[in-house]
XYZ file of N, CA and C in Angstrom:
576
model
N -31.654 38.202 53.360
C -31.510 37.448 54.584
C -31.702 35.961 54.280
N -30.807 35.122 54.802
C -30.903 33.676 54.581
C -31.903 33.087 55.569
N -32.727 32.187 55.078
C -33.761 31.571 55.922
C -33.138 30.671 56.981
N -33.942 30.312 57.976
C -33.495 29.401 59.028
C -33.797 27.961 58.622
N -33.220 27.030 59.355
C -33.466 25.612 59.093
C -34.945 25.290 59.246
N -35.566 25.793 60.294
C -36.998 25.508 60.508
C -37.857 26.100 59.398
N -37.506 27.303 58.934
C -38.247 27.903 57.817
C -38.106 27.046 56.560
N -36.885 26.541 56.316
C -36.672 25.686 55.155
C -37.477 24.398 55.263
N -37.419 23.737 56.432
C -38.171 22.486 56.613
C -39.668 22.715 56.433
N -40.166 23.830 56.945
C -41.587 24.156 56.754
C -41.892 24.375 55.274
N -40.985 25.056 54.566
C -41.192 25.321 53.146
C -41.232 24.029 52.338
N -40.290 23.110 52.574
C -40.269 21.880 51.772
C -41.506 21.024 52.016
N -42.105 21.138 53.197
C -43.336 20.379 53.474
C -44.498 20.827 52.591
N -44.427 22.029 52.037
C -45.504 22.523 51.173
C -45.505 21.847 49.810
N -44.355 21.254 49.411
C -44.249 20.636 48.095
C -44.046 21.627 46.975
N -43.927 22.923 47.298
C -43.709 23.947 46.271
C -42.305 23.798 45.691
N -42.115 24.261 44.446
C -40.777 24.207 43.849
C -39.760 24.977 44.696
N -38.543 24.454 44.730
C -37.460 25.096 45.464
C -36.769 26.067 44.510
N -37.448 27.179 44.204
C -36.987 28.042 43.125
C -36.773 29.496 43.516
N -36.813 29.812 44.804
C -36.581 31.208 45.191
C -35.108 31.431 45.499
N -34.663 32.666 45.390
C -33.268 33.009 45.698
C -32.938 32.681 47.148
N -33.889 32.940 48.048
C -33.670 32.656 49.468
C -33.460 31.156 49.706
N -34.250 30.332 49.059
C -34.116 28.881 49.191
C -32.776 28.425 48.619
N -32.395 28.932 47.461
C -31.122 28.537 46.844
C -29.932 28.947 47.705
N -29.971 30.138 48.272
C -28.886 30.573 49.150
C -28.769 29.657 50.364
N -29.914 29.309 50.936
C -29.900 28.435 52.114
C -29.369 27.049 51.749
N -29.827 26.494 50.630
C -29.365 25.175 50.203
C -27.861 25.187 49.922
N -27.352 26.242 49.307
C -25.914 26.350 49.049
C -25.131 26.395 50.355
N -25.606 27.188 51.301
C -24.931 27.302 52.603
C -24.902 25.949 53.315
N -26.048 25.288 53.377
C -26.134 24.003 54.076
C -25.336 22.928 53.347
N -25.322 22.968 52.017
C -24.528 22.012 51.248
C -23.045 22.150 51.541
N -22.573 23.382 51.653
C -21.168 23.609 52.002
C -20.835 23.067 53.384
N -21.713 23.307 54.336
C -21.494 22.789 55.689
C -21.489 21.259 55.696
N -22.414 20.657 54.974
C -22.489 19.192 54.926
C -21.223 18.605 54.295
N -20.720 19.230 53.235
C -19.496 18.732 52.597
C -18.302 18.801 53.545
N -18.185 19.889 54.317
C -17.084 19.990 55.289
C -17.108 18.821 56.264
N -18.296 18.511 56.782
C -18.412 17.447 57.780
C -18.183 16.079 57.154
N -18.757 15.843 55.983
C -18.576 14.524 55.363
C -17.142 14.316 54.912
N -16.444 15.368 54.486
C -15.018 15.217 54.158
C -14.242 14.807 55.399
N -14.563 15.412 56.537
C -13.910 15.045 57.798
C -14.205 13.583 58.141
N -15.468 13.192 58.035
C -15.870 11.828 58.357
C -15.195 10.813 57.446
N -15.109 11.120 56.172
C -14.665 10.149 55.177
C -13.170 10.136 54.920
N -12.410 11.043 55.529
C -10.995 11.171 55.188
C -10.052 10.392 56.101
N -10.561 9.801 57.170
C -9.697 9.068 58.102
C -10.527 8.035 58.853
N -9.820 7.119 59.518
C -10.521 6.146 60.354
C -11.065 6.847 61.597
N -12.281 6.444 61.992
C -12.904 6.937 63.224
C -13.519 5.759 63.961
N -13.482 5.798 65.273
C -14.156 4.774 66.072
C -15.664 4.928 65.896
N -16.439 3.899 66.234
C -17.896 4.034 66.152
C -18.422 5.231 66.952
N -17.829 5.493 68.114
C -18.265 6.630 68.932
C -17.965 7.944 68.226
N -16.782 8.042 67.615
C -16.426 9.258 66.879
C -17.354 9.461 65.683
N -17.697 8.376 65.001
C -18.619 8.469 63.860
C -19.957 9.021 64.333
N -20.470 8.503 65.442
C -21.757 9.007 65.955
C -21.660 10.475 66.358
N -20.532 10.891 66.941
C -20.353 12.306 67.297
C -20.358 13.189 66.053
N -19.647 12.761 65.018
C -19.598 13.531 63.772
C -20.991 13.604 63.151
N -21.696 12.469 63.115
C -23.045 12.456 62.532
C -24.014 13.298 63.349
N -23.853 13.335 64.666
C -24.710 14.187 65.494
C -24.540 15.646 65.089
N -23.305 16.059 64.841
C -23.063 17.420 64.370
C -23.655 17.652 62.996
N -23.496 16.669 62.114
C -24.027 16.777 60.760
C -25.554 16.855 60.763
N -26.207 16.022 61.576
C -27.663 15.979 61.612
C -28.260 17.111 62.454
N -27.427 17.736 63.293
C -27.914 18.824 64.134
C -28.634 18.355 65.377
N -28.446 17.084 65.726
C -29.066 16.506 66.928
C -28.347 15.201 67.246
N -28.433 14.780 68.490
C -27.768 13.537 68.900
C -28.374 12.347 68.177
N -27.510 11.473 67.678
C -27.985 10.232 67.065
C -27.992 9.151 68.143
N -28.807 8.108 67.969
C -28.849 7.039 68.971
C -27.496 6.355 69.140
N -27.208 5.934 70.357
C -25.969 5.216 70.655
C -25.910 3.869 69.937
N -27.061 3.372 69.466
C -27.125 2.086 68.766
C -26.925 2.215 67.260
N -26.785 3.451 66.738
C -26.558 3.650 65.302
C -25.164 3.170 64.928
N -25.092 2.373 63.850
C -23.805 1.939 63.301
C -23.743 2.373 61.839
N -22.675 3.087 61.507
C -22.465 3.552 60.135
C -21.052 3.197 59.721
N -20.906 2.597 58.541
C -19.595 2.330 57.964
C -19.335 3.395 56.898
N -18.415 4.347 57.145
C -18.101 5.342 56.121
C -17.440 4.681 54.916
N -17.402 5.353 53.767
C -17.837 6.726 53.598
C -19.355 6.870 53.592
N -19.783 8.047 54.013
C -21.188 8.429 54.112
C -21.317 9.775 53.417
N -22.334 9.929 52.578
C -22.476 11.157 51.799
C -23.856 11.783 52.009
N -23.863 13.098 52.125
C -25.109 13.849 52.130
C -24.832 15.237 51.590
N -25.824 15.834 50.934
C -25.656 17.198 50.445
C -26.471 18.191 51.264
N -27.012 17.732 52.398
C -27.768 18.623 53.281
C -27.501 18.243 54.736
N -27.975 17.061 55.153
C -27.617 16.520 56.459
C -28.542 16.853 57.613
N -29.234 17.969 57.543
C -30.030 18.415 58.691
C -31.474 17.924 58.671
N -31.813 17.044 57.722
C -33.189 16.552 57.648
C -33.194 15.019 57.588
N -32.327 14.404 58.422
C -32.236 12.954 58.536
C -32.598 12.566 59.962
N -33.502 11.602 60.099
C -33.904 11.053 61.404
C -33.628 9.558 61.386
N -32.936 9.060 62.402
C -32.689 7.625 62.489
C -33.173 7.092 63.826
N -33.763 5.894 63.789
C -34.248 5.240 64.999
C -33.148 4.450 65.682
N -33.562 3.613 66.603
C -32.643 2.751 67.358
C -32.230 1.543 66.514
N -30.996 1.068 66.760
C -30.487 -0.160 66.144
C -30.511 -0.126 64.618
N -30.126 1.003 64.057
C -30.039 1.166 62.608
C -28.597 0.906 62.168
N -28.438 0.218 61.039
C -27.125 -0.010 60.438
C -27.125 0.554 59.022
N -26.123 1.381 58.717
C -25.961 1.959 57.380
C -24.586 1.568 56.878
N -24.543 0.801 55.792
C -23.278 0.325 55.248
C -22.592 1.418 54.428
N -21.430 1.117 53.886
C -20.570 2.092 53.227
C -21.168 2.644 51.936
N -20.798 3.887 51.641
C -21.051 4.566 50.365
C -22.512 4.940 50.123
N -23.295 5.098 51.170
C -24.690 5.508 50.991
C -24.779 7.014 50.773
N -25.783 7.428 49.990
C -25.975 8.821 49.610
C -27.356 9.290 50.082
N -27.360 10.325 50.896
C -28.596 10.886 51.423
C -28.796 12.283 50.854
N -29.751 12.431 49.949
C -30.164 13.736 49.451
C -31.421 14.057 50.257
N -31.208 14.634 51.432
C -32.252 14.675 52.458
C -32.983 16.002 52.583
N -32.928 16.853 51.587
C -33.613 18.146 51.684
C -35.074 17.976 52.089
N -35.746 17.006 51.507
C -37.160 16.767 51.791
C -37.408 15.944 53.030
N -36.363 15.385 53.622
C -36.480 14.594 54.842
C -36.356 13.107 54.584
N -35.453 12.453 55.335
C -35.312 11.001 55.299
C -35.470 10.518 56.732
N -36.436 9.623 56.949
C -36.671 9.024 58.261
C -36.442 7.529 58.144
N -35.557 7.009 59.006
C -35.235 5.583 59.011
C -35.663 5.024 60.357
N -36.614 4.093 60.348
C -37.187 3.543 61.567
C -36.260 2.593 62.299
N -36.679 2.213 63.488
C -35.915 1.297 64.335
C -35.613 -0.004 63.598
N -34.391 -0.508 63.794
C -34.026 -1.827 63.291
C -33.755 -1.922 61.806
N -33.678 -0.803 61.102
C -33.446 -0.850 59.655
C -31.989 -1.188 59.344
N -31.804 -1.882 58.213
C -30.480 -2.230 57.703
C -30.379 -1.704 56.276
N -29.353 -0.887 56.042
C -29.176 -0.255 54.741
C -27.884 -0.795 54.130
N -27.989 -1.389 52.941
C -26.836 -1.990 52.274
C -25.910 -0.960 51.649
N -24.817 -1.457 51.055
C -23.834 -0.593 50.390
C -24.477 0.244 49.294
N -24.023 1.481 49.182
C -24.291 2.317 48.006
C -25.776 2.562 47.749
N -26.580 2.645 48.802
C -27.999 2.959 48.650
C -28.157 4.468 48.501
N -29.080 4.885 47.636
C -29.349 6.302 47.396
C -30.754 6.635 47.889
N -30.840 7.695 48.702
C -32.118 8.264 49.137
C -32.231 9.626 48.464
N -33.141 9.780 47.501
C -33.241 11.004 46.703
C -34.578 11.692 46.953
N -34.566 12.730 47.788
C -35.817 13.430 48.119
C -36.110 14.590 47.180
N -35.222 14.874 46.251
C -35.444 15.947 45.271
C -35.709 15.352 43.901
N -36.506 16.071 43.118
C -36.738 15.688 41.730
C -36.851 16.956 40.905
N -36.738 16.807 39.583
C -36.877 17.924 38.650
C -38.192 17.779 37.904
N -38.687 18.889 37.397
C -39.864 18.859 36.541
C -39.487 18.297 35.174
N -40.454 17.698 34.475
C -40.187 17.130 33.153
C -40.111 18.189 32.061
N -40.922 19.244 32.173
C -40.978 20.265 31.132
C -39.615 20.943 30.991
N -39.073 21.027 29.762
C -37.747 21.604 29.573
C -37.587 23.004 30.167
N -38.620 23.835 30.058
C -38.511 25.202 30.562
C -38.506 25.268 32.088
N -38.938 24.191 32.758
C -38.961 24.156 34.229
C -37.942 23.169 34.800
N -37.158 22.526 33.952
C -36.317 21.407 34.371
C -35.247 21.768 35.388
N -34.797 23.000 35.419
C -33.774 23.378 36.397
C -34.356 23.519 37.798
N -35.668 23.612 37.911
C -36.300 23.729 39.231
C -36.460 22.350 39.858
N -36.325 22.303 41.168
C -36.524 21.051 41.892
C -37.698 21.186 42.858
N -38.217 20.039 43.261
C -39.223 19.963 44.316
C -38.881 18.748 45.166
N -39.386 18.741 46.393
C -38.988 17.663 47.309
C -40.201 16.980 47.918
N -39.949 15.795 48.439
C -40.933 15.048 49.220
C -40.161 14.076 50.104
N -40.678 13.792 51.290
C -39.935 12.956 52.244
C -39.899 11.479 51.856
N -38.886 10.805 52.389
C -38.771 9.348 52.311
C -38.869 8.827 53.736
N -39.708 7.815 53.941
C -39.906 7.258 55.281
C -39.775 5.746 55.220
N -38.869 5.195 56.031
C -38.741 3.749 56.192
C -39.332 3.382 57.541
N -40.228 2.384 57.553
C -40.809 1.896 58.801
C -39.776 1.133 59.616
N -40.247 0.279 60.481
C -39.358 -0.506 61.342
C -38.882 -1.760 60.615
N -37.624 -2.143 60.908
C -37.044 -3.405 60.428
C -37.026 -3.538 58.903
N -36.841 -2.433 58.212
C -36.734 -2.463 56.753
C -35.294 -2.819 56.386
N -35.144 -3.684 55.400
C -33.832 -4.050 54.878
C -33.765 -3.553 53.440
N -32.792 -2.675 53.167
C -32.603 -2.145 51.817
C -31.310 -2.722 51.276
N -31.395 -3.469 50.181
C -30.231 -4.111 49.593
C -29.312 -3.136 48.878
N -28.087 -3.575 48.647
C -27.058 -2.756 47.997
C -27.527 -2.199 46.666
N -27.103 -0.978 46.404
C -27.344 -0.289 45.128
C -28.802 0.006 44.841
N -29.653 -0.054 45.847
C -31.049 0.340 45.651
C -31.143 1.860 45.673
N -32.176 2.379 45.020
C -32.474 3.809 45.022
C -33.913 3.992 45.482
N -34.091 4.853 46.476
C -35.426 5.178 46.989
C -35.713 6.616 46.576
N -36.802 6.846 45.848
C -37.107 8.178 45.332
C -38.042 8.958 46.250
N -38.137 10.251 45.976
C -38.881 11.183 46.816
C -40.339 10.763 46.974
N -40.853 11.012 48.184
C -42.258 10.751 48.469
C -42.587 9.313 48.791
N -41.609 8.430 48.874
C -41.855 7.003 49.089
C -41.859 6.683 50.585
N -42.838 5.879 50.992
C -42.882 5.301 52.333
C -42.753 3.796 52.185
N -41.837 3.209 52.958
C -41.623 1.762 52.927
C -42.116 1.197 54.254
N -43.016 0.223 54.181
C -43.671 -0.326 55.360
C -42.768 -1.182 56.228
N -43.242 -1.440 57.435
C -42.509 -2.250 58.412
C -42.164 -3.620 57.834
N -40.959 -4.078 58.148
C -40.470 -5.421 57.806
C -40.290 -5.670 56.318
N -40.437 -4.643 55.487
C -40.273 -4.821 54.041
C -38.799 -5.003 53.694
N -38.566 -5.639 52.548
C -37.227 -5.836 52.010
C -37.204 -5.233 50.612
N -36.197 -4.394 50.359
C -35.980 -3.823 49.031
C -34.777 -4.557 48.440
N -34.990 -5.264 47.346
C -33.930 -6.069 46.734
C -32.797 -5.193 46.223
N -31.613 -5.767 46.165
C -30.444 -5.068 45.639
C -30.733 -4.549 44.236
N -30.344 -3.307 43.982
C -30.496 -2.711 42.660
C -31.880 -2.193 42.333
N -32.833 -2.336 43.226
C -34.197 -1.885 42.956
C -34.261 -0.359 42.920
N -35.209 0.160 42.154
C -35.514 1.594 42.141
C -36.952 1.729 42.621
N -37.109 2.263 43.833
C -38.423 2.333 44.468
C -39.047 3.691 44.167
N -40.139 3.661 43.406
C -40.807 4.887 42.962
C -42.159 5.094 43.622
N -42.673 4.038 44.285
C -44.004 4.096 44.907
C -43.927 3.478 46.299
N -44.914 3.787 47.124
C -44.965 3.246 48.477
C -44.922 1.721 48.464
N -44.329 1.165 49.518
C -44.178 -0.284 49.673
C -44.953 -0.701 50.921
N -45.846 -1.709 50.811
C -46.591 -2.149 51.997
C -45.702 -2.865 53.011
N -46.236 -3.092 54.204
C -45.552 -3.889 55.226
C -45.352 -5.314 54.719
N -44.282 -5.962 55.211
C -44.095 -7.413 55.073
C -44.073 -7.933 53.638
N -43.396 -7.196 52.736
C -43.233 -7.683 51.365
C -41.790 -7.499 50.932
N -41.430 -8.219 49.866
C -40.159 -8.022 49.179
C -40.482 -7.336 47.862
N -39.749 -6.233 47.572
C -39.904 -5.561 46.286
C -38.566 -5.587 45.562
N -38.621 -5.615 44.229
C -37.410 -5.593 43.435
C -37.714 -5.145 42.029
N -36.663 -4.805 41.307
C -36.797 -4.411 39.916
C -36.748 -2.911 39.710
N -36.869 -2.547 38.412
C -36.845 -1.147 38.010
C -38.007 -0.910 37.068
N -39.074 -0.246 37.518
C -39.316 0.201 38.891
C -39.669 -0.988 39.783
N -39.462 -0.813 41.079
C -39.695 -1.905 42.031
C -41.166 -2.291 42.075
N -41.386 -3.609 42.129
C -42.734 -4.182 42.261
C -42.680 -5.254 43.343
N -43.834 -5.569 43.920
C -43.886 -6.614 44.938
C -43.548 -7.956 44.295
N -42.567 -8.646 44.885
C -42.139 -9.963 44.407
C -42.817 -11.058 45.223
N -42.900 -10.836 46.535
C -43.542 -11.833 47.388
C -43.874 -11.213 48.721
N -44.757 -11.898 49.434
C -45.085 -11.514 50.810
C -44.135 -12.262 51.751
N -43.812 -11.622 52.877
C -42.960 -12.245 53.880
C -43.852 -12.880 54.933
N -43.694 -14.177 55.114
C -44.462 -14.901 56.131
C -43.700 -14.878 57.444
N -44.388 -15.066 58.552
C -43.787 -14.996 59.882
C -42.614 -15.965 60.053
N -42.648 -17.131 59.401
C -41.607 -18.150 59.565
C -40.376 -17.869 58.721
N -40.435 -16.885 57.795
C -39.309 -16.624 56.889
C -38.259 -15.789 57.552
């Protein structure tokens, strides 16, 4: 028997490896569904309203009327993405959202940003197994083009992730981070 979406979401919250047959069957099923929807979204022009309707189906819930997305948009799961009000997602972003991706109000996501909630173990004998952890963006976060946000990372309110950065650790509020791995470059003052 294939598990339900709620059972899967509860399971990934445990942080246990995603290594059971039931989990793999569910992930394969959901991945196929996500690909069908993203192929539809990415294969033709759609109005902003049509894009939001398609994404509502992909996410399994209504998205805010203030969400703006420029396709193409990619996800291999789709049902564990939460977006706040007044969010903008630019073209070619990749959401590996098995572990959950939450994007707060007012966030701006640049071209080709990757959200990766899955990781593999380092040990060769366990390397085919994956585990997940959520990614959470606070309010008014700006993520520059080609940045990668890894599993388990929380980015604080008003933070800026520089283009090309690889974020491996939590980011405090009101800072700019950049580099590989990303480090705090400067604090953001109220007048900036």
